[in-house]
Amino acid sequence: MSRSIRRGLSYLVLAAVTFVLLFPLLYAISGSLMSAQELSRYPPALIPSSPRLSSFADVLKAIPLARQYLNSAVVSIVVMLGQLVTATSAAYAFGFLRFPLRNLAFAVFLATMMIPWEAVIIPNYLFMAGNGLLNTYPALILPFLATGFGTFLLRQFFLTFPRDLFEAALVDGCGHLRFLWTILVPLSRPALASLGIYAFLQTWNQYFWPLLVTKTSTMQTLQIGISSLRDTEAATAPNFILAGVVLALIPALFLIYVGQRHIVRGLTSGALRG
Amino acid sequence: MRRLALAVAAALFAAACGGGATVQQASPLDNATPPSKPVEVTFWHGFAAGANQDATNALVQKFNDAHKGDIHVTATYQGTYDDTLAKLKAAIQANQPGTLPSLSQIYDIGTRFMIDSKAIQPMQAFIDHDKFSTADLEPNILGYYSIGGKLYSMPWNISTPLLYYNKDAFREAGLDPEKPPQTLDQIRAAAEKLTKKDGSGNITQYGFGAAIYGWFLEQLTAKADLQFCNNGNGRDKNASKVLFNQPEDVKIVDWWTRMVGDGVALNTGRNTTDAQNAFKAGRFAMNLESTGALRGYQSSVKFQLGAGFFPRSTANAGVGGAIPGGASLWIMNGKPSYEQKAAWEFVKFLEQPDNMAYWHTHTGYFPVDKKALNDPADQAWVQQYPLFRAAIDQLHATKLDKATQGCLLGVMPQTRQAAEVGIENAILKKASPQKAMDDAAAAIQPQIDQYNQAVAAK
């Protein structure tokens, strides 16, 4: 078989797999452009016969989408930055410094990963309520600023650096902060990027916690806004919900498009050396 | 490490279950004056964006305009009915000023929990204090929310279940489109005629389909004039046992299992939206759904829609009836009396005949005040949606007794799910109908016991 045929075949297979993976997304877009009647036809229509944007307009009328976008973005970005800062500093301590009970302290850090988030929802809620933080950004952000998982991920990454690098820097009079900032962080970009993207998406997709601590639609995040489009009893038209979902997907898709190089590199770089 | 995590989880669970509401109760009768005006009333509801939320906001707006400088109501969506109740539970535990709303909408099956939470002010207290007349409110609706003759919450958005059907398909199958089946046996007979196959033997239209929704079994039980849980459907005292494995219920589940097994009914699972969409798409010709779905159906089906009484399992038409479902309004007692009274003003406002007529015509929910049906706008609406007539007639035909008042259980949401698992296991032939329902009843028993112990310990 000649090379070009083989190549053509593999493109064909890849295209087919991509289509299968993308189908739900494509159908969501296509459905959001259909009328309620067209969407509930059987057998189902795949392509809108006369695409219409009115579902999008209905969504924008029903929820303060721009504000909820902003809320989701503020919360996700602050949590992402916060996790990067706390996880980098903690991982630095566990990876490079020697101090008493270091391994025990690290084990305690890891232990936080074993406690299901659901178990701490109520104590966290009581804390927020007790301090009058309900329905504010701090309530949405504070519980997520530190991460056992991120610390673990970065520590493992830092351990792959030769210790000589660290010692040479110290001998040359480089302080901890300067070493961290000018040497370690630039070298760890892939790992930091994958943690950042992970933290962002995780926060972006949260549902129950933001629902619990917000009270007004202007403080609610996008995920709650989207779920508020669905009224199970009233047999709501699905095109309306799909339009909301498509609007919510756009930034996440954009972020993955921009960041996918880093995600892949971050996930695989540890795999070979670790 | 894992043991530690488990211990932490267990401790929290115990704390979450044991912590009763210790919010200070303010009597609605005291005459405390508000420190400033207008009095702020926060109102939580579970209405997603759409007609129901729009109508809610319009009524809130109208109230605020009429009480300018006096009372101001802020309504906010809190997630689904389940989410709203979960949030309220957390807020009751937090026991902090400002976390609780003044007024909350809670679905019917949260009623027992709300009463036991001790965090609410019974509606009866305001009714007695104001000498408010409930004579015009539908007694069959008040029945669900009354225990021992005392009204705990004010019914607001009320729906009843109906049998929806495809009149075109009825005509095609030689059935009378004006005479929908009334019993499960008649549905079976009609479904056999309505099921259509194409040349290669594939079924193109099933006769019947309904979501595996526990509410339907509760309704069929009430239609047979039987109780769903013991102790007078939980109305004499807290129910300690479910009865959905009694012979009549097993017979109903057996009927459903056979319908699916014999290929005259389509099983679309437990998600109500799936069954709604399949019915809209014409996949089956008869469907069980709430009155709430009427407008959604009318705007998207391409066939002529029919609606009839929810079916019954027995031939005897003279007993039982449908339970009004939906949600009611609860005033929280942790608020100062002037705030509770302000919330009560809003509740009364919503129940006024003109506002009930607005509510009915803009949402399709049943008007709680009888006089709303005489409102010209309301009558014009019923003309436009003549199918709604079936819901009105069905409600009035119901004989109020403990069976049709409906079962109250602190863990009613979980009980409904348990019943759904039972029905689904029978339909999927994982167990015989009797065994599936017995297992479901056994599965929910520990939760009922635990709940009753927690309430007794308070």
Tab-separated table of C-alpha atoms in Angstrom, chain A residues 36-37 40-42 62-63 107 111 114-115 119-120 122-123 125-126 129-130 134 207-208 211-217 220 224 227-238 240, chain B residues 1 5 9 12 44 47-49 52-53 76-79 81 83 86-87 90-91 93-94 96 98-99 159 271-273 276-277 280-281 283 290 292-293 296-297 299-302 365:
chain	number	residue	atom	x	y	z
A	36	ALA	CA	-39.588	23.379	19.260
A	37	GLN	CA	-41.728	21.428	16.783
A	40	SER	CA	-39.379	17.037	18.803
A	41	ARG	CA	-39.937	15.340	15.463
A	42	TYR	CA	-39.481	11.629	15.053
A	62	ALA	CA	-34.682	34.858	30.776
A	63	ILE	CA	-31.428	35.051	32.732
A	107	ALA	CA	0.770	13.023	54.226
A	111	ALA	CA	-5.215	13.207	53.301
A	114	MET	CA	-9.384	11.575	50.599
A	115	ILE	CA	-12.194	13.543	52.244
A	119	ALA	CA	-18.700	15.806	53.603
A	120	VAL	CA	-17.414	19.325	54.155
A	122	ILE	CA	-22.251	21.762	55.488
A	123	PRO	CA	-19.361	22.914	57.747
A	125	TYR	CA	-21.708	26.579	54.588
A	126	LEU	CA	-22.034	27.160	58.326
A	129	ALA	CA	-23.234	31.910	57.027
A	130	GLY	CA	-21.656	32.609	60.405
A	134	LEU	CA	-23.326	34.272	51.845
A	207	TYR	CA	-22.998	23.449	40.603
A	208	PHE	CA	-24.058	22.605	44.129
A	211	LEU	CA	-26.224	27.176	44.303
A	212	LEU	CA	-26.045	26.831	48.070
A	213	VAL	CA	-24.240	30.069	48.866
A	214	THR	CA	-25.855	32.441	46.369
A	215	LYS	CA	-29.276	33.934	46.794
A	216	THR	CA	-29.820	36.332	43.912
A	217	SER	CA	-29.652	35.679	40.211
A	220	GLN	CA	-25.375	33.067	40.617
A	224	ILE	CA	-27.021	27.699	37.780
A	227	SER	CA	-29.992	24.789	34.840
A	228	SER	CA	-32.658	27.380	35.587
A	229	LEU	CA	-33.704	27.140	31.959
A	230	ARG	CA	-34.993	23.635	32.502
A	231	ASP	CA	-38.471	23.262	33.941
A	232	THR	CA	-39.190	19.548	34.116
A	233	GLU	CA	-42.878	19.820	34.819
A	234	ALA	CA	-43.764	22.309	32.107
A	235	ALA	CA	-42.339	20.213	29.241
A	236	THR	CA	-40.006	23.087	28.246
A	237	ALA	CA	-38.886	23.146	24.646
A	238	PRO	CA	-35.386	21.634	24.446
A	240	PHE	CA	-34.285	26.824	24.553
B	1	MET	CA	-6.443	7.459	56.446
B	5	ALA	CA	-12.246	10.141	56.379
B	9	ALA	CA	-18.098	11.799	57.331
B	12	LEU	CA	-20.868	15.203	60.099
B	44	TRP	CA	-37.392	31.585	47.554
B	47	PHE	CA	-39.364	28.099	39.139
B	48	ALA	CA	-36.930	27.851	36.289
B	49	ALA	CA	-36.923	30.551	33.640
B	52	ASN	CA	-43.965	30.210	35.607
B	53	GLN	CA	-41.118	32.456	36.657
B	76	THR	CA	-35.305	34.517	43.739
B	77	TYR	CA	-34.912	31.216	42.005
B	78	GLN	CA	-33.088	28.682	44.184
B	79	GLY	CA	-32.690	25.738	41.847
B	81	TYR	CA	-37.599	21.893	44.033
B	83	ASP	CA	-32.339	22.086	45.433
B	86	ALA	CA	-31.683	21.203	50.276
B	87	LYS	CA	-30.772	24.876	50.580
B	90	ALA	CA	-28.744	23.938	55.216
B	91	ALA	CA	-30.058	27.379	56.137
B	93	GLN	CA	-29.066	24.232	60.353
B	94	ALA	CA	-26.910	27.331	60.012
B	96	GLN	CA	-28.004	32.506	61.448
B	98	GLY	CA	-30.065	36.434	57.188
B	99	THR	CA	-29.591	32.909	55.874
B	159	SER	CA	-51.268	20.567	39.358
B	271	ASN	CA	-36.724	10.953	33.360
B	272	THR	CA	-40.038	12.767	32.769
B	273	THR	CA	-38.553	14.938	30.033
B	276	GLN	CA	-42.636	14.109	27.299
B	277	ASN	CA	-40.425	14.400	24.245
B	280	LYS	CA	-44.562	15.049	21.548
B	281	ALA	CA	-42.745	13.221	18.762
B	283	ARG	CA	-43.796	7.725	19.595
B	290	SER	CA	-49.191	16.647	34.973
B	292	GLY	CA	-48.266	21.527	34.063
B	293	ALA	CA	-47.255	19.939	30.755
B	296	GLY	CA	-45.762	22.759	26.576
B	297	TYR	CA	-47.603	19.964	24.758
B	299	SER	CA	-47.192	24.405	21.613
B	300	SER	CA	-45.153	21.562	20.147
B	301	VAL	CA	-47.359	18.626	19.104
B	302	LYS	CA	-48.454	18.337	15.508
B	365	TYR	CA	-51.579	25.737	37.453
